[in-house]
mmCIF file of N, CA and C in Angstrom:
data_model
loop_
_atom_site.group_PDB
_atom_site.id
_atom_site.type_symbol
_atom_site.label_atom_id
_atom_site.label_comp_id
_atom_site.label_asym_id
_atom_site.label_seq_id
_atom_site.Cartn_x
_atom_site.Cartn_y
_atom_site.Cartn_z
ATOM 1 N N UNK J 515 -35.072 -11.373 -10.815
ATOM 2 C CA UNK J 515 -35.679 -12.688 -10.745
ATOM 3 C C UNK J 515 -35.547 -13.275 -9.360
ATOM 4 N N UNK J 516 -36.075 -14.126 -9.225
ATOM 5 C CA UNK J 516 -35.674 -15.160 -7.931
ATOM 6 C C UNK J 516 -37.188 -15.746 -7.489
ATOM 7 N N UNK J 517 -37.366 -16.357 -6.166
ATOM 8 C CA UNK J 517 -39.072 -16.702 -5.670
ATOM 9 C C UNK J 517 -38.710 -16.666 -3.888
ATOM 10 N N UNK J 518 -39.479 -16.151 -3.743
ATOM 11 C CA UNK J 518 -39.658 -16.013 -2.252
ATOM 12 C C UNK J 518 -40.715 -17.043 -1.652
ATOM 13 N N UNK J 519 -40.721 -18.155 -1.216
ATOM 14 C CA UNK J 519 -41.551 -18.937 -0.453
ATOM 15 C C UNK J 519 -41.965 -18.598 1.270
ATOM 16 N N UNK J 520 -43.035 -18.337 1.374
ATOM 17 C CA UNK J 520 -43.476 -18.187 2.958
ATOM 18 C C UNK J 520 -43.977 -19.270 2.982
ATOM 19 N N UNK J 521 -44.080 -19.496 4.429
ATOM 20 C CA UNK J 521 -44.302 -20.866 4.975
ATOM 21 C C UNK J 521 -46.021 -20.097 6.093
ATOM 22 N N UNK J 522 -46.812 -20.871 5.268
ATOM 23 C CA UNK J 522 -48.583 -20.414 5.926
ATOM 24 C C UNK J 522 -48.705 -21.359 6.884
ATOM 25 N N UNK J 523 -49.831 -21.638 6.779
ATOM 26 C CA UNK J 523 -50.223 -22.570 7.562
ATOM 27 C C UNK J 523 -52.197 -22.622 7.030
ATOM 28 N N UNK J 524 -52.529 -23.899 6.838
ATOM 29 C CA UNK J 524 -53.977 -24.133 6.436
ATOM 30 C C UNK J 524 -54.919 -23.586 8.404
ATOM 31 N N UNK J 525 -54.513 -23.347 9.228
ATOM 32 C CA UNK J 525 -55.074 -22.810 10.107
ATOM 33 C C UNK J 525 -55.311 -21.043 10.041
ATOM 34 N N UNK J 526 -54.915 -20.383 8.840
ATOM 35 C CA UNK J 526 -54.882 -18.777 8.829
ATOM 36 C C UNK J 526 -56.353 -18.472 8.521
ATOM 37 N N UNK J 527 -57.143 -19.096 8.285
ATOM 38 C CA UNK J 527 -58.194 -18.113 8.448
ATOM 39 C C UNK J 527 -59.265 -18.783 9.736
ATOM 40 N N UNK J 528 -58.437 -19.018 10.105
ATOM 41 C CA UNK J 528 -59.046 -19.754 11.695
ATOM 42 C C UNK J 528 -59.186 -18.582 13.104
ATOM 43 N N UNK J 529 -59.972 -18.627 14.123
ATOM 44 C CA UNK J 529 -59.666 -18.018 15.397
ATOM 45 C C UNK J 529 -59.610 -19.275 16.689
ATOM 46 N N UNK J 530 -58.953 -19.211 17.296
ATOM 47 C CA UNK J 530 -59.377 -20.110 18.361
ATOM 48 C C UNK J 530 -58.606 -19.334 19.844
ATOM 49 N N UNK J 531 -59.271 -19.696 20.677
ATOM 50 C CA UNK J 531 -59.240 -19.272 22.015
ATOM 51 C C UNK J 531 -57.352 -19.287 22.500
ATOM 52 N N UNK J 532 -56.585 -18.709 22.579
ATOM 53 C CA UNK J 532 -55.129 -19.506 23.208
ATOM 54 C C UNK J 532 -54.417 -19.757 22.360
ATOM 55 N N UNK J 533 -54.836 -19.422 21.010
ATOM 56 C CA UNK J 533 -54.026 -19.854 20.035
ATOM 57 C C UNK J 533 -53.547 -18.433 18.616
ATOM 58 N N UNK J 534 -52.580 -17.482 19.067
ATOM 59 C CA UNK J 534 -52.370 -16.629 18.437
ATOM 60 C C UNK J 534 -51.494 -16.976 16.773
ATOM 61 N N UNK J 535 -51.348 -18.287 17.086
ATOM 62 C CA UNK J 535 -50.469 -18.708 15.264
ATOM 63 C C UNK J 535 -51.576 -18.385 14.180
ATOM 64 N N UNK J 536 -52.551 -18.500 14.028
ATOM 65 C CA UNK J 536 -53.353 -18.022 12.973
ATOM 66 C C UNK J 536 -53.324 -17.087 13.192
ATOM 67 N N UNK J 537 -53.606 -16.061 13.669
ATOM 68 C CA UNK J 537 -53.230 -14.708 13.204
ATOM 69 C C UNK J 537 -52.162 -14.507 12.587
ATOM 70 N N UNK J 538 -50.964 -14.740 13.311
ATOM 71 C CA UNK J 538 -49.868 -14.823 12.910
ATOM 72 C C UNK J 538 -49.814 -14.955 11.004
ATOM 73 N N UNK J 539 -50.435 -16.273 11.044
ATOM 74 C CA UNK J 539 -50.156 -16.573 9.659
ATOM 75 C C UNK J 539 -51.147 -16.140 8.656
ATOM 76 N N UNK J 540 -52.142 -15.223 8.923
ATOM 77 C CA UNK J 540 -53.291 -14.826 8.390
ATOM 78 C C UNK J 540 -52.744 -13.407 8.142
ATOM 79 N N UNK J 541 -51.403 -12.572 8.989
ATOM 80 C CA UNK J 541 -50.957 -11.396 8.528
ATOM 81 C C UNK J 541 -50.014 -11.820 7.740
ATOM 82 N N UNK J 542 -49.475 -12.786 7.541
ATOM 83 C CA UNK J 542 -48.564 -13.411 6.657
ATOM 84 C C UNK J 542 -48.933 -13.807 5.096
ATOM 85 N N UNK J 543 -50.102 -14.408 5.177
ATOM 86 C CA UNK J 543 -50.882 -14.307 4.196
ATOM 87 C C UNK J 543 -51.420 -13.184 3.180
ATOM 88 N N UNK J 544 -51.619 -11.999 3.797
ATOM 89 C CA UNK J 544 -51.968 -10.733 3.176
ATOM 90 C C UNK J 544 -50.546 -10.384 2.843
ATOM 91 N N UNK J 545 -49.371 -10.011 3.627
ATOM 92 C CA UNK J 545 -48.301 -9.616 3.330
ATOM 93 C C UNK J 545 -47.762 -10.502 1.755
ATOM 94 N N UNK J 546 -47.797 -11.908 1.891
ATOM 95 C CA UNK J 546 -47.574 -12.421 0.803
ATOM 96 C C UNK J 546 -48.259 -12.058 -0.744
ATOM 97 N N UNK J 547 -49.189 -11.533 -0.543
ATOM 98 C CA UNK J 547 -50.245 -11.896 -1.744
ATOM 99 C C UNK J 547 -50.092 -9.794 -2.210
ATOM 100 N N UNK J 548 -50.043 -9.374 -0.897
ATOM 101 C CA UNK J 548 -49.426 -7.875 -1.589
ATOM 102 C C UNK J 548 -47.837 -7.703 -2.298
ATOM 103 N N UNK J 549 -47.570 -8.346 -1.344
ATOM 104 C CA UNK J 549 -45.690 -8.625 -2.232
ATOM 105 C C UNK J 549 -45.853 -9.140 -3.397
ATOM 106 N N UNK J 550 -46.566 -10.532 -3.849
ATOM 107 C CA UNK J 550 -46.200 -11.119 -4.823
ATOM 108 C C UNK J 550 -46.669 -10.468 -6.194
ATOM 109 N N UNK J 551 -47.490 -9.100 -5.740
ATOM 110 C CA UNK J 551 -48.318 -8.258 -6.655
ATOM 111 C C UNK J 551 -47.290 -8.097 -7.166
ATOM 112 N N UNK J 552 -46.275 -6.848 -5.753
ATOM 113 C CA UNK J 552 -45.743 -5.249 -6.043
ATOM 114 C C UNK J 552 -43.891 -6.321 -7.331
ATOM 115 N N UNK J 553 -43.891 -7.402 -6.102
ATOM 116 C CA UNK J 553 -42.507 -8.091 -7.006
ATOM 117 C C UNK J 553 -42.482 -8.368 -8.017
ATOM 118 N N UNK J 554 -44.171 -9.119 -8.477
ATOM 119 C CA UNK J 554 -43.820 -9.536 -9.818
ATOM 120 C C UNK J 554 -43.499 -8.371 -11.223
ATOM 121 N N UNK J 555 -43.697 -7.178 -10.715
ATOM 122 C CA UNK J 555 -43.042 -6.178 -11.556
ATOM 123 C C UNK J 555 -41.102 -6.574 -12.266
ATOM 124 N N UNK J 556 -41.056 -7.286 -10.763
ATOM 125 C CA UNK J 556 -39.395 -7.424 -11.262
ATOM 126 C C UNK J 556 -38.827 -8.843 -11.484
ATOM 127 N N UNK J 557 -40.063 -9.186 -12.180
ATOM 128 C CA UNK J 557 -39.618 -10.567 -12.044
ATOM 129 C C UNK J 557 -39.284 -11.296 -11.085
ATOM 130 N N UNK J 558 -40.146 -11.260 -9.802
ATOM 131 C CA UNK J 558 -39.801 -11.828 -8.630
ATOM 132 C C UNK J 558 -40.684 -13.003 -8.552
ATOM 133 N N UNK J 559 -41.184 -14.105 -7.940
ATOM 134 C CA UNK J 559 -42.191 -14.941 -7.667
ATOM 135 C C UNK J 559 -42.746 -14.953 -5.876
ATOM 136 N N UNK J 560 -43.713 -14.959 -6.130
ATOM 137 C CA UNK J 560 -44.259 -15.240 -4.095
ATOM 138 C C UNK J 560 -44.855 -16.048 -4.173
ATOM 139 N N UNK J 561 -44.905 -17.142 -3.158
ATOM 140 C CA UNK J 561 -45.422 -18.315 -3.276
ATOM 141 C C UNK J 561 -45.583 -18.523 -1.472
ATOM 142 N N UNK J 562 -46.667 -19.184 -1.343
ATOM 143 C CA UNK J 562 -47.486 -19.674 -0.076
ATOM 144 C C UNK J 562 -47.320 -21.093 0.181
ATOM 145 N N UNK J 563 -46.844 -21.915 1.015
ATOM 146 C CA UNK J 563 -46.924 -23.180 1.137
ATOM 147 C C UNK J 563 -47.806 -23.109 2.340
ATOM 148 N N UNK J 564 -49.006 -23.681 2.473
ATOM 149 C CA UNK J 564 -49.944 -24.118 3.490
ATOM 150 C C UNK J 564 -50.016 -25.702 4.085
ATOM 151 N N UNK J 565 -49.309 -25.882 4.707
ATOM 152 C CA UNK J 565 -49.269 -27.593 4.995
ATOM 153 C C UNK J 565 -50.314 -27.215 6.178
ATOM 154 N N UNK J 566 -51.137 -28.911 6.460
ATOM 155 C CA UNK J 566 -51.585 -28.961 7.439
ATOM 156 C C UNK J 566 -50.431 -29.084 8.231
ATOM 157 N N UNK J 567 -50.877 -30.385 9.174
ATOM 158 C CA UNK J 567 -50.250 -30.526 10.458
ATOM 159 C C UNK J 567 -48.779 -31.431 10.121
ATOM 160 N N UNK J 568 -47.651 -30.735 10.593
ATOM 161 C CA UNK J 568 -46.642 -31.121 10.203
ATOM 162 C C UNK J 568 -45.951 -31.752 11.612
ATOM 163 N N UNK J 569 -45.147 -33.041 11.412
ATOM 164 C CA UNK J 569 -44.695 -33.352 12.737
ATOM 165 C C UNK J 569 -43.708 -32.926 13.502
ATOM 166 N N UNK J 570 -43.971 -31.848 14.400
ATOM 167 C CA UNK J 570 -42.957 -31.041 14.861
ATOM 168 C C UNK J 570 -42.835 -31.127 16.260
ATOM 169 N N UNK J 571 -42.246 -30.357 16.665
ATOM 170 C CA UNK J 571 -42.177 -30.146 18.526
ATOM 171 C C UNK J 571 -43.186 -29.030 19.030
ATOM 172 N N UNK J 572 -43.216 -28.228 17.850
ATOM 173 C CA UNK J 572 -44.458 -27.178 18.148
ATOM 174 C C UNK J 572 -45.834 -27.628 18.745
ATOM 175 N N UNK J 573 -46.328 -29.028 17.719
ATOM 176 C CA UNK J 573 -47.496 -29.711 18.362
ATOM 177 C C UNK J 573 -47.402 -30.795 19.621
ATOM 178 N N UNK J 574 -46.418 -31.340 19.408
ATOM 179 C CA UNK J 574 -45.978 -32.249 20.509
ATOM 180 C C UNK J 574 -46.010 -31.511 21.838
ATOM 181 N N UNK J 575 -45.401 -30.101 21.826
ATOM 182 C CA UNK J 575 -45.303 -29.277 23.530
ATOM 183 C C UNK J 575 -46.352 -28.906 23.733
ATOM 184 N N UNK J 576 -47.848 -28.687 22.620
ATOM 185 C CA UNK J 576 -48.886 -27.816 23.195
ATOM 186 C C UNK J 576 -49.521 -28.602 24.135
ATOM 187 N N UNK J 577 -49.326 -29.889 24.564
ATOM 188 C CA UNK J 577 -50.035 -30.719 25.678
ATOM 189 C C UNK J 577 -49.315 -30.130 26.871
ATOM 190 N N UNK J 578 -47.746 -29.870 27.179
ATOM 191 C CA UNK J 578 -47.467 -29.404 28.216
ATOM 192 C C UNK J 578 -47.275 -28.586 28.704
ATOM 193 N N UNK J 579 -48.199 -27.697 28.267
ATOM 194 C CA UNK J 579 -48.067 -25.862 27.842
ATOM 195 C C UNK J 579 -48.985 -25.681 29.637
ATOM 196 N N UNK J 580 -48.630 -25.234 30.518
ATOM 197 C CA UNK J 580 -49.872 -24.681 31.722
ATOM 198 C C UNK J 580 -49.783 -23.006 31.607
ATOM 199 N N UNK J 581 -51.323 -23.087 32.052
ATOM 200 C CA UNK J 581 -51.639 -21.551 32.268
ATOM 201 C C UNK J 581 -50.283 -21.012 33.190
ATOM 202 N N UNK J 582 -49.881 -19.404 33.045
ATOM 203 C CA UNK J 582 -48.880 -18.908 33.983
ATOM 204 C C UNK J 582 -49.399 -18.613 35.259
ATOM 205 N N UNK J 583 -51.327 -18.067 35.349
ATOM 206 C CA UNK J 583 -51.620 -17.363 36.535
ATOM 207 C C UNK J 583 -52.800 -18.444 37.293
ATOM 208 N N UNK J 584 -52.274 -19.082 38.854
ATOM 209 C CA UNK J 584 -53.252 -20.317 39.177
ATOM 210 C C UNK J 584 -54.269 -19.490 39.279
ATOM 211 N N UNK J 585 -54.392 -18.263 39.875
ATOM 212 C CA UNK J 585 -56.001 -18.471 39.786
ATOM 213 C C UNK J 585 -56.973 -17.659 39.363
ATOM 214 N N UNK J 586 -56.647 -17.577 37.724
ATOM 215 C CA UNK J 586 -56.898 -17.344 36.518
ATOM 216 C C UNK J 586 -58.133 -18.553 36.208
ATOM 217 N N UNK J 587 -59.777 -17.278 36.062
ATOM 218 C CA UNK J 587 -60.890 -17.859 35.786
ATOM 219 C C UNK J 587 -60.757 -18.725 34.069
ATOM 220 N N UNK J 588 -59.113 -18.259 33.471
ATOM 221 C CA UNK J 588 -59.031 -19.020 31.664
ATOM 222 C C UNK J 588 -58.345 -19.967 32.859
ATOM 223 N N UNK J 589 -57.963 -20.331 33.920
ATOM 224 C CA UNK J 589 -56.994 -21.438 33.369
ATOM 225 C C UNK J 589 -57.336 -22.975 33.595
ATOM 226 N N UNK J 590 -58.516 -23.231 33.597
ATOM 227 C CA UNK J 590 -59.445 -24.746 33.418
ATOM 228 C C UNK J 590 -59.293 -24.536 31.312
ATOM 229 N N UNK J 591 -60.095 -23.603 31.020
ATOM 230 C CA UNK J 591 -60.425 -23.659 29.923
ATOM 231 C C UNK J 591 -59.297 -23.271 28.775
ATOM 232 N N UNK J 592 -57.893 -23.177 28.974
ATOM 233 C CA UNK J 592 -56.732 -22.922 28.910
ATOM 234 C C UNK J 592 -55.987 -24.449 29.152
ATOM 235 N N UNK J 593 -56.120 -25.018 30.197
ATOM 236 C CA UNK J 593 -55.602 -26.373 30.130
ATOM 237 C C UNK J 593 -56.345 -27.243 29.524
ATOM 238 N N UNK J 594 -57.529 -27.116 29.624
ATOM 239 C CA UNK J 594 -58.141 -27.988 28.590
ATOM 240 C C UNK J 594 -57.793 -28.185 27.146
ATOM 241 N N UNK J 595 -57.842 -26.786 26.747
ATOM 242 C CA UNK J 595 -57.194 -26.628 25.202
ATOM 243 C C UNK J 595 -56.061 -27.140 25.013
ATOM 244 N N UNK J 596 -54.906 -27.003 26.006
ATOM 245 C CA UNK J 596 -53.643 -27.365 25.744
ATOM 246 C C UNK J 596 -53.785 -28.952 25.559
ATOM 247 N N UNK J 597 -54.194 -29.765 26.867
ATOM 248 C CA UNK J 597 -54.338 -31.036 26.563
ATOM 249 C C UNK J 597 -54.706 -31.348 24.977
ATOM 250 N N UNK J 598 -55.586 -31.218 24.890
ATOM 251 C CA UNK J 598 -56.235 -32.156 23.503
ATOM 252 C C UNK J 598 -56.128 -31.120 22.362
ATOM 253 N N UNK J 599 -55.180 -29.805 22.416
ATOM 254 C CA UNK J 599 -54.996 -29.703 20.960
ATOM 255 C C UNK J 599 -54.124 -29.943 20.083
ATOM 256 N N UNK J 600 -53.171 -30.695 20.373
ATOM 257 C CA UNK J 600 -52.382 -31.646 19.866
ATOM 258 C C UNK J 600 -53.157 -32.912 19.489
ATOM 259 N N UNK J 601 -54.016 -33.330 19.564
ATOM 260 C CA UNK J 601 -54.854 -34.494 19.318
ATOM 261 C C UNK J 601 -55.793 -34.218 18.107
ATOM 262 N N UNK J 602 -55.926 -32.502 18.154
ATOM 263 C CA UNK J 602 -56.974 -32.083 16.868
ATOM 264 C C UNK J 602 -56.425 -32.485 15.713
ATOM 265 N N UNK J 603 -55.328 -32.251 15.847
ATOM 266 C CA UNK J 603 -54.741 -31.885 14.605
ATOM 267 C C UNK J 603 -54.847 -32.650 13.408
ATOM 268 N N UNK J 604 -55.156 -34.083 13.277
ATOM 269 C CA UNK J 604 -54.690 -34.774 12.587
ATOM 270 C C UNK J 604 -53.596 -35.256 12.028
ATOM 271 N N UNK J 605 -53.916 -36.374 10.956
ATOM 272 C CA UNK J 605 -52.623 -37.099 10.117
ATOM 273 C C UNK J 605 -51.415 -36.267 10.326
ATOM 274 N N UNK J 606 -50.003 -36.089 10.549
ATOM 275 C CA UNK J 606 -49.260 -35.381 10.674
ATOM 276 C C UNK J 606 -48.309 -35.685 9.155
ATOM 277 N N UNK J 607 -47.586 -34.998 8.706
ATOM 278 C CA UNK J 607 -46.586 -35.394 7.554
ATOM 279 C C UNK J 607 -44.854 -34.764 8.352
ATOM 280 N N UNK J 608 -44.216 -35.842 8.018
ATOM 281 C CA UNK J 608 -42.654 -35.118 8.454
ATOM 282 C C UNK J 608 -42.210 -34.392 7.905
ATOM 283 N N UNK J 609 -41.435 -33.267 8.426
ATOM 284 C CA UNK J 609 -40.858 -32.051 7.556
ATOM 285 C C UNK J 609 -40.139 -32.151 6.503
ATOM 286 N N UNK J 610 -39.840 -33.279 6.295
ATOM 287 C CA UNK J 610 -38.861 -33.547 4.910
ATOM 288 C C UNK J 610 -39.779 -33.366 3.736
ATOM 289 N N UNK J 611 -40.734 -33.803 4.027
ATOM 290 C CA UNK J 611 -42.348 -34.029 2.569
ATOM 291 C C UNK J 611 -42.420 -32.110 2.597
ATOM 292 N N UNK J 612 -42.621 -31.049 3.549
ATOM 293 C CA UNK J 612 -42.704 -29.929 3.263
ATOM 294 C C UNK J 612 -41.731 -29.628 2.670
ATOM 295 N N UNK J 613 -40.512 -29.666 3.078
ATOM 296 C CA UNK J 613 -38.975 -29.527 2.224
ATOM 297 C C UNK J 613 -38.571 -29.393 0.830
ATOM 298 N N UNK J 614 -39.457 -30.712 0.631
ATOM 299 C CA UNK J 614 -39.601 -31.417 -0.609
ATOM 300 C C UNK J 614 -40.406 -30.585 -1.545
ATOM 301 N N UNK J 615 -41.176 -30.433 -1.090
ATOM 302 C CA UNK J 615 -42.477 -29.350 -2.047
ATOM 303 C C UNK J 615 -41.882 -28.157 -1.966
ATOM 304 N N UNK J 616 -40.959 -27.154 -0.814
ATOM 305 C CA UNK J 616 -40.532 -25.782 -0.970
ATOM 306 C C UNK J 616 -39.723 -26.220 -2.087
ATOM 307 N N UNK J 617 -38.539 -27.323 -2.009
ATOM 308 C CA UNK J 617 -37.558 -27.461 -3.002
ATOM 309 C C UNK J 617 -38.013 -27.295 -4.564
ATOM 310 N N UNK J 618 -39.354 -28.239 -4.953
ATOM 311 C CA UNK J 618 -39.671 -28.065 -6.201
ATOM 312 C C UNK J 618 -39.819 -27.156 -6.774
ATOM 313 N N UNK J 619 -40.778 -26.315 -5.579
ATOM 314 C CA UNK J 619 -41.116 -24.836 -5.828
ATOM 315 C C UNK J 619 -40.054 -23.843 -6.487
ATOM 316 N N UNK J 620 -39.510 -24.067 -5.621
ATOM 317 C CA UNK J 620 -38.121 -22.926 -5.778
ATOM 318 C C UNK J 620 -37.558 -22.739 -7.099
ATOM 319 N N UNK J 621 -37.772 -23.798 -7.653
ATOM 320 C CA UNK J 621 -37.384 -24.015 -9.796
ATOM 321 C C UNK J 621 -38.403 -24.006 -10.323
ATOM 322 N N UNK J 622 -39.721 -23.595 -10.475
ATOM 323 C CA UNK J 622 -40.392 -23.357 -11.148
ATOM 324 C C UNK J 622 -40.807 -22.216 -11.832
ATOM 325 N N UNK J 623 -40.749 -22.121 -12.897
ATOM 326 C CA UNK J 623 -40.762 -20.711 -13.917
ATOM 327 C C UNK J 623 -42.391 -20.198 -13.241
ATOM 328 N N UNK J 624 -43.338 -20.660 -13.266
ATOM 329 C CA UNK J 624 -44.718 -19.530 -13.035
ATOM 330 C C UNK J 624 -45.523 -20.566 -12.024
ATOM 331 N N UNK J 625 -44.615 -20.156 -10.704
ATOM 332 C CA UNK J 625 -45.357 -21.086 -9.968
ATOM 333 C C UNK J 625 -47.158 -20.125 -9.362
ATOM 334 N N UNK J 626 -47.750 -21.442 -8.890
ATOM 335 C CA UNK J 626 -48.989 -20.898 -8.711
ATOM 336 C C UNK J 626 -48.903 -19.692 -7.083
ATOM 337 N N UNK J 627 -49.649 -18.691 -6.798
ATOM 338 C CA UNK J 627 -49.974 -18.006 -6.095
ATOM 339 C C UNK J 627 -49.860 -18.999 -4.458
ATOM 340 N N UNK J 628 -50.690 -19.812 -3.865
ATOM 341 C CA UNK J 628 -50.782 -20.737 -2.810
ATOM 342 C C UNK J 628 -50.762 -22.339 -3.288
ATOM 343 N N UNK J 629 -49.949 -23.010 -2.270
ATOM 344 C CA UNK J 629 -49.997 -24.776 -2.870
ATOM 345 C C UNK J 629 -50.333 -25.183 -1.513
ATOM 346 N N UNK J 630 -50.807 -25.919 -1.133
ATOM 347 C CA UNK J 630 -51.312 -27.057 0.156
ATOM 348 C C UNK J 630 -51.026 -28.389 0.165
ATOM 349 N N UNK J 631 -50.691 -28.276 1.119
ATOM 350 C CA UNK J 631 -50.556 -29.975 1.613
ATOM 351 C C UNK J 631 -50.440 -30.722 3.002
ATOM 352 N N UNK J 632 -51.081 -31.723 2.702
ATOM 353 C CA UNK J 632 -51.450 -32.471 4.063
ATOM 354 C C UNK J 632 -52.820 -31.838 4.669
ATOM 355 N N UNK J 633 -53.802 -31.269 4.108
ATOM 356 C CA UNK J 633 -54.699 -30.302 4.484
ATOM 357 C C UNK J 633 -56.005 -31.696 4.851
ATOM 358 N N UNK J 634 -56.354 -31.106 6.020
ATOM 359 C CA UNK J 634 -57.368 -32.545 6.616
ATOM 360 C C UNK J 634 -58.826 -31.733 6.390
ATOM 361 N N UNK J 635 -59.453 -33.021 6.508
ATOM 362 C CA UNK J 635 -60.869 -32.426 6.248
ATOM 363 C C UNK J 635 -61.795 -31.504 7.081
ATOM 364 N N UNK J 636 -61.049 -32.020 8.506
ATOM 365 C CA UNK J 636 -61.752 -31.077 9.619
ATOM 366 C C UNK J 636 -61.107 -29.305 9.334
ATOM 367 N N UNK J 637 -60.210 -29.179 8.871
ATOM 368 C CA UNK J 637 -59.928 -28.145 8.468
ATOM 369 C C UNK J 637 -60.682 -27.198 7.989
ATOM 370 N N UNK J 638 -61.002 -27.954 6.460
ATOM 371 C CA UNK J 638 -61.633 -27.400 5.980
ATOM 372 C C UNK J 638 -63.031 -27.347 6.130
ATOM 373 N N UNK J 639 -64.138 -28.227 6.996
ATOM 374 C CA UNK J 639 -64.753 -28.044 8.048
ATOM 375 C C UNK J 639 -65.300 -27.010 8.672
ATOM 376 N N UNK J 640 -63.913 -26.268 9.332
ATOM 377 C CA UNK J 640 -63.971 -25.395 10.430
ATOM 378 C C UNK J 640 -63.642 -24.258 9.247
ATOM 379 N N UNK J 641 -63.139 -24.111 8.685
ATOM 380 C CA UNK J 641 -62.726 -23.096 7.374
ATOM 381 C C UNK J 641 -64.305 -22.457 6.970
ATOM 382 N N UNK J 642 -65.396 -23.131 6.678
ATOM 383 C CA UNK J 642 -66.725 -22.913 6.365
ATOM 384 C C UNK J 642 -67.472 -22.661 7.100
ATOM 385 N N UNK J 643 -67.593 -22.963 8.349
ATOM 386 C CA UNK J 643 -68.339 -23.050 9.277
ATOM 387 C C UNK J 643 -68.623 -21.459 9.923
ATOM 388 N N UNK J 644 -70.106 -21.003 9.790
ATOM 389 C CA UNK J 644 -70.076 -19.612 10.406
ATOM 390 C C UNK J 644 -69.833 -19.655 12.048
ATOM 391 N N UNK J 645 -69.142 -18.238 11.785
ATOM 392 C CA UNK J 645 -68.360 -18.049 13.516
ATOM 393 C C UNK J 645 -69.309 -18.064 14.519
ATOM 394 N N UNK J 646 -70.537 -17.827 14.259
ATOM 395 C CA UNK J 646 -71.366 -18.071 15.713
ATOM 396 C C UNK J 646 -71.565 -19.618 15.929
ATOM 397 N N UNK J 647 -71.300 -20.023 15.013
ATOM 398 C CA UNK J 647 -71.677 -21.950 15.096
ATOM 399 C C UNK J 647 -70.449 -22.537 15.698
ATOM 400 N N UNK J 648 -69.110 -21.978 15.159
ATOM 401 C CA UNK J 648 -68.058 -22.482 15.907
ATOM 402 C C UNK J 648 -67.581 -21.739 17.048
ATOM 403 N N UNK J 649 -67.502 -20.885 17.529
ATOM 404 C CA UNK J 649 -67.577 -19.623 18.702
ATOM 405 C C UNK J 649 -68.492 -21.070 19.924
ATOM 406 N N UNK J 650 -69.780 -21.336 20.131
ATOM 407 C CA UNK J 650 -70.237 -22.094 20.416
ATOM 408 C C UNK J 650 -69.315 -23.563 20.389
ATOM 409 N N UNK J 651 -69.162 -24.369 19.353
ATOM 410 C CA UNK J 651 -68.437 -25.585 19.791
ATOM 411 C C UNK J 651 -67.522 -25.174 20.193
ATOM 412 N N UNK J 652 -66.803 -24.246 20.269
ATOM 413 C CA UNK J 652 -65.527 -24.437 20.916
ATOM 414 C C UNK J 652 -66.017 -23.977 22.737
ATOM 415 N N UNK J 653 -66.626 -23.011 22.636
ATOM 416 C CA UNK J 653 -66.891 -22.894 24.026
ATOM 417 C C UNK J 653 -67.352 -24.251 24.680
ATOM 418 N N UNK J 654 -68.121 -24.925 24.049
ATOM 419 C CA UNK J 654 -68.731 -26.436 24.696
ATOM 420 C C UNK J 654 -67.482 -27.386 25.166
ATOM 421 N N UNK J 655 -66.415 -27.284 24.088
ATOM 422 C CA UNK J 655 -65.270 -28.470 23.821
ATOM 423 C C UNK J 655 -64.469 -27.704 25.314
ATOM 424 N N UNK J 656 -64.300 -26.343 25.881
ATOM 425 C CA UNK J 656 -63.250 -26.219 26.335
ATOM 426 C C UNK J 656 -64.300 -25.644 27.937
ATOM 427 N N UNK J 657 -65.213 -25.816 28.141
ATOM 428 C CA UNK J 657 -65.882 -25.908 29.354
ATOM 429 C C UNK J 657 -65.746 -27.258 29.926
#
């Protein structure tokens, strides 16, 4: 028995220029959902928490993030991103409210497969949106 909680992120099925955490959490995602297959043989639980934007230092530093190489043809369109993607993000929730939801989780006899929270609308937005349509805004936003 027991439940294993991973911590996602509502950005995993996202791509964006400079920004390797969705991937990150998009191989995290598959890993979860194959585990929670092979475990539940043993009575194990896997569970996904997807919060949006949580208030951390992670988003707070991406404004003071600079390119490493000056004269690097990414690094206009590299600082640009850094500036204002901390600003995308939206509504933020404090880590105690995620806490709070792993905690419940953790005692529940048949918890569900993925739970979300704090998930903003532009999210889901960009979640729908075909990749040649957003491939384009983002090139516009970071020229």
């Amino acid at each position: 028995g027991g439940c294993i909680i991973h911590l996602g992120s509502e950005s995993y099925h996202m791509t964006f220029p400079f920004m390797p955490y969705p991937l990150t959490k998009r191989m995290l995602e598959s890993y979860s959902r194959v585990l929670r297959q092979e475990l539940s043989f043993k009575g194990i639980r896997v569970v996904i928490v997807r919060p949006g934007a949580v208030r951390t230092r992670f988003i707070s530093n991406l404004s003071g993030i600079t390119y490493p190489v000056a004269d690097s043809k990414l690094k206009d369109a590299f600082e640009k991103f850094s500036s204002s993607a901390s600003g995308e993000v939206g509504k933020m929730i404090p880590p105690e409210k995620v806490a709070s939801l792993i905690f419940k989780l953790s005692g529940r006899k048949n918890p569900k497969a993925v739970y979300r929270i704090n998930n903003s609308l532009q999210l889901k937005l960009v979640s729908v949106m075909p990749f040649p349509i957003l491939e384009k805004v983002i090139e516009k936003r970071l020229k």
